[in-house]
Amino acid sequence: MNLQFKLKDILEVDLYYGFYDIFVLGGFDVQVNDDFFIEILDLKTNEAILLREKNLKVRDYKNGKRAVKFFSFQVTDKSKYRISVHNYEDLTVFYSMIGSNPFSIFNLLKKLYGVKRKQIQLDEVEILIS
């Protein structure tokens, strides 16, 4: 099962038992502050599912778009869930990872010549749950 949606969308879907990953689609570098979160709420019990943030962010292509694996979670009870993204204004997605390491010689040269990384607009960023 793949659920792909925009940041502003709120979904109500049936989820089944299993493990799921949440990807941010649009670029290979994602930066957030502590206010950003994704809420997955069980509509029967009104309990939120605990998301585990990935320390090692895997980069891949999903559905033809650049993707970063950001969270994972487990569903233990088949139920209807509401999925929503909160404080998505605090999310910054860059097209590439180049520039994310301030100690790199390549990045120092880019900084000297005033080259900036391409930032993805928030209306182009999507979330994928698979």
mmCIF file of C-alpha atoms in Angstrom:
data_model
loop_
_atom_site.group_PDB
_atom_site.id
_atom_site.type_symbol
_atom_site.label_atom_id
_atom_site.label_comp_id
_atom_site.label_asym_id
_atom_site.label_seq_id
_atom_site.Cartn_x
_atom_site.Cartn_y
_atom_site.Cartn_z
ATOM 1 C CA MET A 1 0.000 0.000 0.000
ATOM 2 C CA ASN A 2 1.315 3.432 -0.955
ATOM 3 C CA LEU A 3 -0.251 6.678 0.254
ATOM 4 C CA GLN A 4 1.100 9.802 -1.410
ATOM 5 C CA PHE A 5 -0.231 13.230 -0.465
ATOM 6 C CA LYS A 6 0.597 16.944 -0.230
ATOM 7 C CA LEU A 7 1.677 18.519 3.052
ATOM 8 C CA LYS A 8 -1.623 20.376 3.505
ATOM 9 C CA ASP A 9 -3.802 17.298 2.962
ATOM 10 C CA ILE A 10 -5.506 15.427 5.800
ATOM 11 C CA LEU A 11 -6.234 11.775 5.062
ATOM 12 C CA GLU A 12 -8.600 9.317 6.684
ATOM 13 C CA VAL A 13 -7.571 5.817 5.650
ATOM 14 C CA ASP A 14 -7.719 2.221 6.779
ATOM 15 C CA LEU A 15 -4.312 0.909 7.837
ATOM 16 C CA TYR A 16 -3.601 -2.764 8.407
ATOM 17 C CA TYR A 17 -1.148 -4.570 10.641
ATOM 18 C CA GLY A 18 2.466 -4.033 9.730
ATOM 19 C CA PHE A 19 5.487 -1.775 9.543
ATOM 20 C CA TYR A 20 5.430 1.425 7.498
ATOM 21 C CA ASP A 21 7.975 4.018 6.394
ATOM 22 C CA ILE A 22 7.328 7.720 5.823
ATOM 23 C CA PHE A 23 9.269 9.436 3.030
ATOM 24 C CA VAL A 24 9.558 13.134 2.238
ATOM 25 C CA LEU A 25 9.437 13.462 -1.560
ATOM 26 C CA GLY A 26 11.064 16.214 -3.576
ATOM 27 C CA GLY A 27 14.738 16.316 -2.639
ATOM 28 C CA PHE A 28 17.654 14.528 -1.021
ATOM 29 C CA ASP A 29 18.194 16.838 1.985
ATOM 30 C CA VAL A 30 15.484 17.586 4.547
ATOM 31 C CA GLN A 31 15.875 19.999 7.442
ATOM 32 C CA VAL A 32 13.241 20.542 10.141
ATOM 33 C CA ASN A 33 13.008 22.141 13.538
ATOM 34 C CA ASP A 34 11.381 20.517 16.578
ATOM 35 C CA ASP A 35 7.885 21.882 15.826
ATOM 36 C CA PHE A 36 7.421 19.764 12.669
ATOM 37 C CA PHE A 37 5.593 16.465 13.135
ATOM 38 C CA ILE A 38 3.287 14.024 11.402
ATOM 39 C CA GLU A 39 0.313 12.788 13.399
ATOM 40 C CA ILE A 40 -1.304 9.417 12.785
ATOM 41 C CA LEU A 41 -4.391 9.208 14.970
ATOM 42 C CA ASP A 42 -6.523 6.080 15.498
ATOM 43 C CA LEU A 43 -10.090 7.321 15.072
ATOM 44 C CA LYS A 44 -11.566 4.503 17.215
ATOM 45 C CA THR A 45 -9.386 4.990 20.301
ATOM 46 C CA ASN A 46 -8.229 8.584 19.667
ATOM 47 C CA GLU A 47 -4.625 7.498 20.328
ATOM 48 C CA ALA A 48 -1.666 8.658 18.263
ATOM 49 C CA ILE A 49 0.829 6.201 16.806
ATOM 50 C CA LEU A 50 4.411 6.655 17.925
ATOM 51 C CA LEU A 51 6.697 7.596 15.015
ATOM 52 C CA ARG A 52 10.386 6.760 15.149
ATOM 53 C CA GLU A 53 12.636 9.255 13.415
ATOM 54 C CA LYS A 54 15.370 7.700 11.332
ATOM 55 C CA ASN A 55 18.828 8.756 12.502
ATOM 56 C CA LEU A 56 20.394 7.593 9.270
ATOM 57 C CA LYS A 57 18.272 9.169 6.539
ATOM 58 C CA VAL A 58 18.170 6.851 3.532
ATOM 59 C CA ARG A 59 18.002 8.612 0.141
ATOM 60 C CA ASP A 60 16.239 6.897 -2.724
ATOM 61 C CA TYR A 61 13.840 7.459 -5.604
ATOM 62 C CA LYS A 62 10.189 6.703 -4.887
ATOM 63 C CA ASN A 63 7.500 7.046 -7.569
ATOM 64 C CA GLY A 64 10.036 8.801 -9.801
ATOM 65 C CA LYS A 65 10.879 11.502 -7.220
ATOM 66 C CA ARG A 66 13.819 12.086 -4.911
ATOM 67 C CA ALA A 67 12.957 10.799 -1.436
ATOM 68 C CA VAL A 68 14.304 10.788 2.112
ATOM 69 C CA LYS A 69 13.141 8.121 4.569
ATOM 70 C CA PHE A 70 12.278 10.220 7.598
ATOM 71 C CA PHE A 71 10.047 8.206 9.976
ATOM 72 C CA SER A 72 8.904 4.647 10.532
ATOM 73 C CA PHE A 73 6.010 3.265 12.546
ATOM 74 C CA GLN A 74 4.109 0.097 13.338
ATOM 75 C CA VAL A 75 0.365 -0.498 13.216
ATOM 76 C CA THR A 76 -0.782 -3.161 15.667
ATOM 77 C CA ASP A 77 -4.558 -2.830 15.193
ATOM 78 C CA LYS A 78 -6.425 -2.616 11.893
ATOM 79 C CA SER A 79 -8.413 0.579 12.086
ATOM 80 C CA LYS A 80 -9.262 3.866 10.397
ATOM 81 C CA TYR A 81 -6.584 6.509 10.954
ATOM 82 C CA ARG A 82 -6.340 10.254 10.362
ATOM 83 C CA ILE A 83 -2.966 11.328 8.957
ATOM 84 C CA SER A 84 -1.939 14.979 9.041
ATOM 85 C CA VAL A 85 1.256 17.026 8.832
ATOM 86 C CA HIS A 86 1.685 19.787 11.414
ATOM 87 C CA ASN A 87 3.940 22.852 11.268
ATOM 88 C CA TYR A 88 5.075 21.976 7.745
ATOM 89 C CA GLU A 89 6.262 25.581 7.350
ATOM 90 C CA ASP A 90 9.254 24.489 9.469
ATOM 91 C CA LEU A 91 10.259 21.949 6.804
ATOM 92 C CA THR A 92 12.989 22.796 4.298
ATOM 93 C CA VAL A 93 13.707 20.427 1.411
ATOM 94 C CA PHE A 94 16.753 20.814 -0.830
ATOM 95 C CA TYR A 95 17.105 19.171 -4.231
ATOM 96 C CA SER A 96 20.551 17.754 -3.430
ATOM 97 C CA MET A 97 22.682 16.876 -0.426
ATOM 98 C CA ILE A 98 25.602 18.925 -1.735
ATOM 99 C CA GLY A 99 26.056 21.774 0.670
ATOM 100 C CA SER A 100 24.811 19.997 3.773
ATOM 101 C CA ASN A 101 28.369 19.357 5.066
ATOM 102 C CA PRO A 102 29.954 22.701 6.058
ATOM 103 C CA PHE A 103 33.437 21.128 6.323
ATOM 104 C CA SER A 104 33.606 19.917 2.725
ATOM 105 C CA ILE A 105 36.136 21.602 0.398
ATOM 106 C CA PHE A 106 33.589 21.473 -2.424
ATOM 107 C CA ASN A 107 31.070 23.309 -0.259
ATOM 108 C CA LEU A 108 33.670 25.903 0.742
ATOM 109 C CA LEU A 109 34.342 26.609 -2.958
ATOM 110 C CA LYS A 110 30.601 26.892 -3.638
ATOM 111 C CA LYS A 111 30.297 29.367 -0.772
ATOM 112 C CA LEU A 112 33.192 31.451 -2.109
ATOM 113 C CA TYR A 113 31.530 31.681 -5.532
ATOM 114 C CA GLY A 114 28.067 32.341 -4.097
ATOM 115 C CA VAL A 115 26.417 29.187 -5.427
ATOM 116 C CA LYS A 116 23.287 28.235 -3.466
ATOM 117 C CA ARG A 117 21.474 24.920 -3.228
ATOM 118 C CA LYS A 118 18.117 24.607 -4.944
ATOM 119 C CA GLN A 119 15.338 24.693 -2.350
ATOM 120 C CA ILE A 120 12.058 22.937 -3.190
ATOM 121 C CA GLN A 121 8.840 24.934 -2.735
ATOM 122 C CA LEU A 122 6.564 23.521 -0.024
ATOM 123 C CA ASP A 123 3.641 23.099 -2.428
ATOM 124 C CA GLU A 124 5.830 20.714 -4.470
ATOM 125 C CA VAL A 125 6.837 18.566 -1.457
ATOM 126 C CA GLU A 126 4.840 15.394 -0.818
ATOM 127 C CA ILE A 127 4.679 12.692 1.831
ATOM 128 C CA LEU A 128 4.719 8.991 0.932
ATOM 129 C CA ILE A 129 3.719 6.236 3.333
ATOM 130 C CA SER A 130 4.633 2.752 2.194
#
